[in-house]
Coordinates of C-alpha atoms and ligand atoms in Angstrom, one line a residue:
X1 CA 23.1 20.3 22.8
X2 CA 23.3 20.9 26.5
X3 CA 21.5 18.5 28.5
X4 CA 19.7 21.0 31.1
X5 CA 18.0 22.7 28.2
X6 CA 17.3 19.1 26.3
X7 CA 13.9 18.0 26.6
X8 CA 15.1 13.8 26.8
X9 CA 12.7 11.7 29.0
X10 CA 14.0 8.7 30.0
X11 CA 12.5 5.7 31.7
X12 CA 13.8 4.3 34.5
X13 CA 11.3 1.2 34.6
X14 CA 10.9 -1.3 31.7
X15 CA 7.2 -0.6 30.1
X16 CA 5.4 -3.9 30.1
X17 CA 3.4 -2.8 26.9
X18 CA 6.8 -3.4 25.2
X19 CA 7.2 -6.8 23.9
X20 CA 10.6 -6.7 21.8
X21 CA 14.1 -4.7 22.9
X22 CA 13.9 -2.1 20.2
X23 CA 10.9 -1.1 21.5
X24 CA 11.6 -1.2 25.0
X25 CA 14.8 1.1 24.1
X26 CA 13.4 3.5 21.9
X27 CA 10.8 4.4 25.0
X28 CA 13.1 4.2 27.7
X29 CA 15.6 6.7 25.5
X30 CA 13.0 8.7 25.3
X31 CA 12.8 8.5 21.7
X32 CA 9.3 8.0 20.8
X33 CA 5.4 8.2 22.6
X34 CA 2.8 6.3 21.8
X35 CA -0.2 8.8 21.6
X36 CA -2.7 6.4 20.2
X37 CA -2.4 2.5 18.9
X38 CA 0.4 2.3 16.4
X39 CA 0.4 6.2 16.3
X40 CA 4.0 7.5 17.8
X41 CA 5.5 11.3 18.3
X42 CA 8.8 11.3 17.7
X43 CA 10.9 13.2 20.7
X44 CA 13.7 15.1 20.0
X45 CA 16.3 12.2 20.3
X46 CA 14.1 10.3 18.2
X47 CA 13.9 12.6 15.5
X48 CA 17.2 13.3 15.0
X49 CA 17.8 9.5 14.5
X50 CA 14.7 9.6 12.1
X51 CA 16.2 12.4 10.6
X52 CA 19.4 10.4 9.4
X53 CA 18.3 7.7 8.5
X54 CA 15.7 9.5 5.8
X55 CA 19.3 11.8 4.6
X56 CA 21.0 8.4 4.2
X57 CA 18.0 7.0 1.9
X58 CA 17.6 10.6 0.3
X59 CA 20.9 10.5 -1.2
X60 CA 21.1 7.0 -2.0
X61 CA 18.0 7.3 -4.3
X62 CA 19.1 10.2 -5.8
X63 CA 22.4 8.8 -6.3
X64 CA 20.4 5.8 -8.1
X65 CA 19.3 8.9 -10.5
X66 CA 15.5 8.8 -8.9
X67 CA 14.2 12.4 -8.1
X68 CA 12.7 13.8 -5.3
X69 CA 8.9 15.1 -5.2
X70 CA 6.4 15.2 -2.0
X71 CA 3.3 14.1 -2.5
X72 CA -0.2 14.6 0.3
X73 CA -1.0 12.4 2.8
X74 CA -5.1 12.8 2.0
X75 CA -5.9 11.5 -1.9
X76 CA -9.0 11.5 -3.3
X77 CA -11.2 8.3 -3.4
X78 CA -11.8 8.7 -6.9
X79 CA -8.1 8.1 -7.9
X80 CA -8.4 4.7 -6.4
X81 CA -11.7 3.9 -7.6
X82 CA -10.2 4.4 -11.5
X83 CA -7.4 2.6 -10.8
X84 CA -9.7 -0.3 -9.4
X85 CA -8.4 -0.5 -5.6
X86 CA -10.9 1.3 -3.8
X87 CA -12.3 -1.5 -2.7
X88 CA -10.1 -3.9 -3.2
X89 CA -7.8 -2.4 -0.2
X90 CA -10.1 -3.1 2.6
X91 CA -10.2 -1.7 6.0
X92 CA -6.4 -1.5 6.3
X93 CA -7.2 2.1 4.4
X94 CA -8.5 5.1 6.6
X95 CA -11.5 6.3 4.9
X96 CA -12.2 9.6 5.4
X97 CA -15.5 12.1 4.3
X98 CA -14.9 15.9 4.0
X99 CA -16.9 18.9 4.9
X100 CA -18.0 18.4 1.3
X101 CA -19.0 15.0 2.0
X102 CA -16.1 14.1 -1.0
X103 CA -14.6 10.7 0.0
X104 CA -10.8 11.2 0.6
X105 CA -8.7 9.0 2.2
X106 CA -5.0 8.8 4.0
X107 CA -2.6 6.9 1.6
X108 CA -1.3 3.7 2.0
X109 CA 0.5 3.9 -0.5
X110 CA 0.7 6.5 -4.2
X111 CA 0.7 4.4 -7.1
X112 CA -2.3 6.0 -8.3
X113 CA -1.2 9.9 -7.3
X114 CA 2.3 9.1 -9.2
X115 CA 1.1 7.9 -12.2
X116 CA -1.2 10.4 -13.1
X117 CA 1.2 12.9 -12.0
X118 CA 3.3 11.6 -14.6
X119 CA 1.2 10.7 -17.0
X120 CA 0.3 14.5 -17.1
X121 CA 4.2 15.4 -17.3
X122 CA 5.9 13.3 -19.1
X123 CA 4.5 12.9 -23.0
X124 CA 7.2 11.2 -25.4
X125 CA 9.6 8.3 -25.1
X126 CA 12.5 11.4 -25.1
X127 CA 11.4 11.9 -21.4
X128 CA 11.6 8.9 -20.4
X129 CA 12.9 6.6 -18.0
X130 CA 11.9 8.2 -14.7
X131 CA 12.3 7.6 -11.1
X132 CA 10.5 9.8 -8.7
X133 CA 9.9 9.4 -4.8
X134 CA 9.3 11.0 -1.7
X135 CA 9.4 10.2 1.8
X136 CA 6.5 10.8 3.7
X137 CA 3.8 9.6 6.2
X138 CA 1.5 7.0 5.0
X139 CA -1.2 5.3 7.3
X140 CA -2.7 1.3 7.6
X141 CA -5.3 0.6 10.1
X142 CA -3.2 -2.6 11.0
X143 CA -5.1 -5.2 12.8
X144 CA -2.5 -5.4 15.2
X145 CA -0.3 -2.6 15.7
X146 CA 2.6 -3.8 17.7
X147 CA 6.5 -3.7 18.1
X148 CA 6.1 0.2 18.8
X149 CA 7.4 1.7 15.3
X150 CA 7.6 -1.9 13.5
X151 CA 4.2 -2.1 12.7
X152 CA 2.6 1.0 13.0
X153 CA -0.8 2.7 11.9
X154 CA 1.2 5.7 11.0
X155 CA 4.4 5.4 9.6
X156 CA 7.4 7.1 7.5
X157 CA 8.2 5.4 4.3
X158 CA 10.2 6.0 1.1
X159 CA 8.1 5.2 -2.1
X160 CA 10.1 5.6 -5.3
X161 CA 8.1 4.9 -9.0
X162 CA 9.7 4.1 -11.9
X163 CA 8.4 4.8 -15.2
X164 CA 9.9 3.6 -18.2
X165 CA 8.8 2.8 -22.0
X166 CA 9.7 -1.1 -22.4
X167 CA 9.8 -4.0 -19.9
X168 CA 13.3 -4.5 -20.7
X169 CA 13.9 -0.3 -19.1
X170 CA 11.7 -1.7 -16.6
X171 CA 13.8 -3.9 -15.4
X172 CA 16.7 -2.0 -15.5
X173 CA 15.2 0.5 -13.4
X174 CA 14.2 -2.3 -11.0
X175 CA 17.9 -3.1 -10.7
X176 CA 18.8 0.2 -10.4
X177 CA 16.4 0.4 -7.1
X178 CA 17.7 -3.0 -6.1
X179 CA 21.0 -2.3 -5.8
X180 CA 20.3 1.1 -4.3
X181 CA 18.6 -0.6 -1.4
X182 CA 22.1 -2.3 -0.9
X183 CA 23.9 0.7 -0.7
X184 CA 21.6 2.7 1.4
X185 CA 21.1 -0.4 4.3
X186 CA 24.6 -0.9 4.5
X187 CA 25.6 2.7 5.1
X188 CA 23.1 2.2 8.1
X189 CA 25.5 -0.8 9.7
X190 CA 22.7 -3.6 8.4
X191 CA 22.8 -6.4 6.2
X192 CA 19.5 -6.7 4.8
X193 CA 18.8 -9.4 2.7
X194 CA 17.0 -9.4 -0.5
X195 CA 14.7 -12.4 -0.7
X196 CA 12.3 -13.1 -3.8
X197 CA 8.8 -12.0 -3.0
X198 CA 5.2 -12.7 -3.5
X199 CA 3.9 -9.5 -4.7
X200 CA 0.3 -9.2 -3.0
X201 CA -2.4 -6.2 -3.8
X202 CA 0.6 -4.2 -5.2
X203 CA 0.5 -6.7 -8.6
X204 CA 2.8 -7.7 -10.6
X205 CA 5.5 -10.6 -11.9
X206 CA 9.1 -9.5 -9.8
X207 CA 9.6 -8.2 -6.5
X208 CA 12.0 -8.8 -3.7
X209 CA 11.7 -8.1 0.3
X210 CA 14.5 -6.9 1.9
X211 CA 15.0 -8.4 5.5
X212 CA 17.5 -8.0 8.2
X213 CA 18.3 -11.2 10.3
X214 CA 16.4 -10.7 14.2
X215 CA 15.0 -13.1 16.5
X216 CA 12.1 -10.9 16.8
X217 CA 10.9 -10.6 13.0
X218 CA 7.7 -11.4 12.1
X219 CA 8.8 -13.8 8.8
X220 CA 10.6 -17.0 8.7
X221 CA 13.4 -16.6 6.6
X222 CA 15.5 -19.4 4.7
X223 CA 18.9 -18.4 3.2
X224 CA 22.0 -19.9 2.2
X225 CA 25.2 -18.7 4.6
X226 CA 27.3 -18.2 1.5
X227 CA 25.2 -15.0 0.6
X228 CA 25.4 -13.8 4.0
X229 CA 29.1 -14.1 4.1
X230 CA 29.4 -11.7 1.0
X231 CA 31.0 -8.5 1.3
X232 CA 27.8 -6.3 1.7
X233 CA 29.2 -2.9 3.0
X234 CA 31.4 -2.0 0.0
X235 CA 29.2 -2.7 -3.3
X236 CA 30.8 -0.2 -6.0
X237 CA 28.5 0.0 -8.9
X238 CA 28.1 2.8 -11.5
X239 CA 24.4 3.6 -11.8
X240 CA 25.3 4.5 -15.8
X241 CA 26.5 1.1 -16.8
X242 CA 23.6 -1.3 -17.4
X243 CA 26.1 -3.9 -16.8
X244 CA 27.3 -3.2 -13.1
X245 CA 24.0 -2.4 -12.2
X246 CA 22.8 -6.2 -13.6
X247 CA 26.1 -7.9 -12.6
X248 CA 25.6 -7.0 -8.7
X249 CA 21.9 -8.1 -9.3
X250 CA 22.4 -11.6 -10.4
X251 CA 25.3 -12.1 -7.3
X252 CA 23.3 -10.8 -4.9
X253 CA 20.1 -12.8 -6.3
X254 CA 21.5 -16.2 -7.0
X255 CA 21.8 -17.9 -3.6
X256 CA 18.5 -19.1 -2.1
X257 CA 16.9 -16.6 0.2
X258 CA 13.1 -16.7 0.8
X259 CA 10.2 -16.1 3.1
X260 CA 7.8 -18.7 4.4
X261 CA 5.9 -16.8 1.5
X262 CA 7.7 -18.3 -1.1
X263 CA 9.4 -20.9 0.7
X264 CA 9.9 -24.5 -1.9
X265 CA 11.7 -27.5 0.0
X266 CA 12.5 -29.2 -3.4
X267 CA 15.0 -25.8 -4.1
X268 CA 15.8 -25.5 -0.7
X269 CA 17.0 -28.8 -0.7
X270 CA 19.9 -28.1 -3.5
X271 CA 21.7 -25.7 -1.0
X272 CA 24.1 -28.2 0.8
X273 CA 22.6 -28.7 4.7
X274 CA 25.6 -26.7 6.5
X275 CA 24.9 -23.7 4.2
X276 CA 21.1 -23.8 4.9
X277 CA 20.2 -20.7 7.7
X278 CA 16.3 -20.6 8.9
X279 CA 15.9 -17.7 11.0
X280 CA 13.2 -14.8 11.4
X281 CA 13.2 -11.4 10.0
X282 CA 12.2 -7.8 9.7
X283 CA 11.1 -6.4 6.2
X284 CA 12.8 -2.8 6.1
X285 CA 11.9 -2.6 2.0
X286 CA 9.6 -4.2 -0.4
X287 CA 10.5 -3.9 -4.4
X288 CA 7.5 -4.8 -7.0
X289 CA 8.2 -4.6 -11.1
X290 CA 4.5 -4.8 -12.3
X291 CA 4.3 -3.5 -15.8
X292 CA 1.3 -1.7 -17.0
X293 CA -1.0 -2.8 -13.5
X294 CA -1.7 0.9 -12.9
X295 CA -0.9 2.5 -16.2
X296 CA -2.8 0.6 -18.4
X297 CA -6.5 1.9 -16.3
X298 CA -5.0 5.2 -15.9
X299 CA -4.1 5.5 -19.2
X300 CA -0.7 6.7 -18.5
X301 CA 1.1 6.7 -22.1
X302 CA 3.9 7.9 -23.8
X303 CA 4.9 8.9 -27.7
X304 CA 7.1 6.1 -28.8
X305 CA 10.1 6.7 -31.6
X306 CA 7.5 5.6 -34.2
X307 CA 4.8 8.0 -33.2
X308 CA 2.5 5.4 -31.5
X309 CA 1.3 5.8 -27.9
X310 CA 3.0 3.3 -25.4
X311 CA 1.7 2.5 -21.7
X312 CA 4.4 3.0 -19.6
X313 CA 5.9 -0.2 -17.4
X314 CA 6.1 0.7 -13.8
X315 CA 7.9 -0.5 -10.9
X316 CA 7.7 0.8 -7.1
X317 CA 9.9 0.7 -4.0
X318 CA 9.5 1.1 -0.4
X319 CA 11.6 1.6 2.5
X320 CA 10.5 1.6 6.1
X321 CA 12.2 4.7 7.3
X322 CA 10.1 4.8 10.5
X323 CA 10.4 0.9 10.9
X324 CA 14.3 1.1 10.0
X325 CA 15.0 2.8 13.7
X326 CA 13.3 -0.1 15.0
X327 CA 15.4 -3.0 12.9
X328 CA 18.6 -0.7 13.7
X329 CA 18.1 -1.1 17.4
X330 CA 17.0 -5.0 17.1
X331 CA 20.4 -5.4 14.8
X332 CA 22.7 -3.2 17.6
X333 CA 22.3 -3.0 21.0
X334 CA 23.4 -4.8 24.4
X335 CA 22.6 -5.3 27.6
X336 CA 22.9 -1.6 28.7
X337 CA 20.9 -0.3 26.1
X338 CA 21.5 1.2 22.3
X339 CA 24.5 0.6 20.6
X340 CA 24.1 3.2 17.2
X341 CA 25.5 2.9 14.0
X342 CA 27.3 5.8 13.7
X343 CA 25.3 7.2 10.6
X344 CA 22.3 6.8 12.3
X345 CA 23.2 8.2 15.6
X346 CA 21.7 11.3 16.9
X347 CA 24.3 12.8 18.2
X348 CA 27.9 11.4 17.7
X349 CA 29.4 12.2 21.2
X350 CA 28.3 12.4 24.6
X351 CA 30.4 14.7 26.9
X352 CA 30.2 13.9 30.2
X353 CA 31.0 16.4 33.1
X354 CA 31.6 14.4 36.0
X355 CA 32.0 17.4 38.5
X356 CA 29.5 20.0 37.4
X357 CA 30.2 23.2 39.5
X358 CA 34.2 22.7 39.8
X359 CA 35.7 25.1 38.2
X360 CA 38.3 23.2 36.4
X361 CA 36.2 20.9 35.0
X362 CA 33.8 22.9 33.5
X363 CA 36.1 25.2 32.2
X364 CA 38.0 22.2 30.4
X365 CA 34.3 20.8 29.7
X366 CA 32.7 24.0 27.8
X367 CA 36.1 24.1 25.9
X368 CA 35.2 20.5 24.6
X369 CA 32.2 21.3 24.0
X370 CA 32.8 24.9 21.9
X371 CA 35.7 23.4 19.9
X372 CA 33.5 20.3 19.3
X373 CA 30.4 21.6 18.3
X374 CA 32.3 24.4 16.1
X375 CA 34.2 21.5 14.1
X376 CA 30.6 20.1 13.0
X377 CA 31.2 16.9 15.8
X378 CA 27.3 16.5 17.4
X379 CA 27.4 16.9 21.1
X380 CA 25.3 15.5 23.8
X381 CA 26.8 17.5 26.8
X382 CA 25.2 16.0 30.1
X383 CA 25.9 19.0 32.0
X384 CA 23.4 17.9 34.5
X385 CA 24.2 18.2 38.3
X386 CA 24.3 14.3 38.7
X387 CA 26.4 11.4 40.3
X388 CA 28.3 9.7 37.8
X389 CA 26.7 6.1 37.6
X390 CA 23.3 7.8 36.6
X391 CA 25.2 9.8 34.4
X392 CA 27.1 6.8 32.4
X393 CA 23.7 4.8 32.6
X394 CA 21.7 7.3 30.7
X395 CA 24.9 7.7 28.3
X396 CA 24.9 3.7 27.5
X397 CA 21.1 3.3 27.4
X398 CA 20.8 6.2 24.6
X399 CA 24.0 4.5 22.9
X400 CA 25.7 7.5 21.4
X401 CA 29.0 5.9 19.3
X402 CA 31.5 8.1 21.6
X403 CA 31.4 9.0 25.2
X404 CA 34.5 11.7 26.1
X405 CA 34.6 12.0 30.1
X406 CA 36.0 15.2 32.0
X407 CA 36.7 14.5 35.7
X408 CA 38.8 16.3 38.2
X409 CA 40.8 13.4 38.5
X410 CA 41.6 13.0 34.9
X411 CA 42.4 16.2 34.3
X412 CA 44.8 17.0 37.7
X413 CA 47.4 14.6 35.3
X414 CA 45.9 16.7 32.0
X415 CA 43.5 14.1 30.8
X416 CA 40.2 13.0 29.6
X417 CA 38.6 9.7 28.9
X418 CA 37.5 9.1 25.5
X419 CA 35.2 5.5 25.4
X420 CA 34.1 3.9 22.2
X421 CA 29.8 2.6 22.7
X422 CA 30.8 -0.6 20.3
X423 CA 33.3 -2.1 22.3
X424 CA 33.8 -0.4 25.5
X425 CA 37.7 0.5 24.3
X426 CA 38.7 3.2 26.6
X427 CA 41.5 5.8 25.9
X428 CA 43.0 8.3 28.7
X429 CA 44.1 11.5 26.1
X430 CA 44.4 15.3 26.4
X431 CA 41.4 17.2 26.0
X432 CA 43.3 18.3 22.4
X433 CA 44.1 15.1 21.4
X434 CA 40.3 13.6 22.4
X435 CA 39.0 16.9 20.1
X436 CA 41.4 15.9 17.3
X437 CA 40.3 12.2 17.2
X438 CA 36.5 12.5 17.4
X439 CA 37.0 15.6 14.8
X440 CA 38.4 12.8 12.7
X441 CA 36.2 10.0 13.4
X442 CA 33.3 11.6 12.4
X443 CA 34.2 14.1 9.4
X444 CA 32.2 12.8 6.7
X445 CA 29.3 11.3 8.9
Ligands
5CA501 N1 3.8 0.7 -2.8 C1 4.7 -0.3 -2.3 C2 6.1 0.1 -2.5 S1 6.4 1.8 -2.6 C3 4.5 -0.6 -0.9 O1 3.6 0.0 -0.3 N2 5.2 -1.6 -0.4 S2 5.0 -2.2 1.1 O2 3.7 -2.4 1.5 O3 5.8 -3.4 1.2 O4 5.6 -1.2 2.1 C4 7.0 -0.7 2.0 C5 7.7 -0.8 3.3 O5 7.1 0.0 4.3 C6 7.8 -2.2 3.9 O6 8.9 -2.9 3.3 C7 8.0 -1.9 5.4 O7 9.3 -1.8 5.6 C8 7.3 -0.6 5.6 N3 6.0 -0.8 6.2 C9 4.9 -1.4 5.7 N4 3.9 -1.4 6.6 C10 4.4 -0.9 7.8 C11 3.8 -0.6 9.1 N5 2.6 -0.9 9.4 N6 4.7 0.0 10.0 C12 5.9 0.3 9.7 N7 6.5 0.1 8.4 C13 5.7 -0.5 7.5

């Protein structure tokens, strides 16, 4: 993507509205606009970010063996009122009245929608278990909206069900989901901590929040070091083996880690003193197990093996997708601006022409930038007509992994400058050998 045909506002000014650094970034990146309280658009930079992170958690639930489906945004009232949450929510859900005057509403969440959706398609124990999900918009008239994407109205989650015919499935299904979290937050550069959970309106007897570590959370956190010092980015489990999926459970759920929800000194207390970490946090996914909560009044049932309806055992997951680009920037960023993951980045390179109009350098610029773009590597080319410090400035603050530099001083001796976001490691090669290395740095991404 050229830069003169790129629609990328940035800020130069910090917006005082902006409380917390991820916030502060994603506006002055130009990623996101507010349009109303809690209610964002998502620019173009933005939404290519968005737009990886939601591929990254598409095909680690699928990989986990749950299914894809898409669900609305407006339900009917009446689902809710069967199920018995209508008014049990409160004014956290957006009411709405058609031209019919038929109450709908914007979901919060679909417990209600899945289950009848599969209590209408599945009919005997053979079909069973199930995991479906979708990622979509859901809305929450938050009392306070705040944190830009972190706590929105209107925000993008992941909500996978599982549907299965005995507790013991259940729970299987709820590992299955658990350890899929892992996976999929750790492929987005984060270590995000499962911590045992109350479970709230959703119902039910097991659930764990999953929280990265930021000054700037909005829970109180209490874990022991020695689970943070596990190796969290290369969990191999095999999703057909009941025993992988149980035995990466129980290590990453036997050290203490809780909320200030579930907080109890008298445990706390048996994790030695130097091991004991208090710190705040940001939920990026919420797991509940809660049996027949939603089946049972929906009368969602299956044929067992001995003829006799059975009412399934359910479980649901949610990920933050919209609230994920937030935590990413909290978890990875200095004092120049973004520092991305490089799954998660928009773009993977930004090519900098440092003499736009000499000859030379564009020519040795545009070749970059065809050869690039033609191996699959995502280009940022600032081929604005712009000094250099603005240039680099705008580069670090939108915190694109690679930064590849043409100038007519470089390249008089045959060379570019290749500059790694992370570290600032900077590499003078020739434009072919800069080509060859980002080709390779980013195959697979
Ligand atoms: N039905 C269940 C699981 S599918 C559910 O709704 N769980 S939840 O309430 O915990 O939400 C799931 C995830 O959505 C949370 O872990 C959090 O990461 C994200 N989330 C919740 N509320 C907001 C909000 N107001 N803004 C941004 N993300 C949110």
């Amino acid at each position: 993507m050229r830069l003169t045909r790129y629609v990328l506002p940035l800020l130069k000014e910090t917006p005082a509205e902006a409380q917390i650094v991820s916030h502060r970034l994603m506006l002055r990146a130009g990623m996101i606009r507010q349009s109303s309280a809690g209610i964002y658009s998502w620019l173009p930079l933005g939404y290519r970010a968005l737009q990886k992170v939601e591929r990254i958690v598409h095909e680690e639930q699928q990989r986990a063996g749950a299914i894809p489906l898409l669900m609305p945004t407006i339900q009917p009232a009446e689902i809710w009122r069967e199920s018995g949450r209508y008014d049990a929510y409160g004014p956290e859900m957006l009411r709405i009245k058609d031209r019919h005057e038929r109450e709908m509403l914007y979901g919060p969440t679909n417990e209600e929608m899945i289950t009848l959706l599969v209590r209408d398609a599945v009919k005997s124990w053979r079909d069973l278990p199930r995991i479906l999900y979708h990622i979509q918009w859901k809305f929450r008239d938050e009392t306070r909206p705040r944190f830009g994407v972190m706590r929105g109205r209107e925000f993008l989650m992941k909500d996978a069900y599982s549907f299965d015919l005995t507790a013991e499935g259940a729970r299987l299904s709820y590992q299955k989901m658990f350890v899929s979290y892992l996976k999929t937050f750790a492929r987005l550069g984060l270590t995000a901590v499962p911590m045992k959970a109350d479970t709230g309106p959703i119902g039910g007897d097991l659930s764990h929040e999953f929280l990265i570590l930021a000054e700037t959370g909005e829970s109180q956190v209490f874990v022991d070091k020695a689970l943070l010092a596990k190796d969290w980015s290369s969990v191999e489990v095999d999703y057909e083996d009941p025993a992988s999926v149980a035995g990466i459970f129980e290590s990453f759920t036997s050290a203490y880690a809780r909320t200030d929800e579930t907080h109890d000194e008298a445990i706390w207390a048996e994790t030695p003193a130097e091991r004991q970490v208090s710190a705040r946090g940001v939920e990026v996914g919420h797991i509940f197990y809660f049996g027949t909560k939603y089946s049972e009044p929906l009368k969602a049932a299956a044929i067992g093996p001995d003829g006799q309806p059975v009412t399934l055992e359910m479980g649901s997951y949610g990920v933050g997708v919209s609230r994920l680009l937030g935590a990413i920037i909290e978890a990875s960023h200095d004092e120049n601006g973004i520092v991305w993951p490089e799954a998660a980045a928009p773009f993977h390179v930004a090519l900098v022409n440092l003499k736009q109009g000499d000859a030379a350098v564009d020519a040795a610029a545009e070749k970059l930038y065809a050869e690039l773009t033609a191996a699959g590597v995502e280009v940022l080319y600032d081929d604005r007509d712009e000094r250099a410090g603005g240039k680099f400035a705008a580069m670090d603050l939108i915190g694109l992994p690679w930064r590849l530099t043409v100038g007519p001083r470089g390249l008089a001796s045959g060379q570019v400058e290749l500059r790694r976001r992370k570290d600032g490691a900077t590499e003078e090669l020739t434009p072919e050998a800069a080509a060859a290395k980002l080709i390779a740095a980013t195959r697979g991404l």
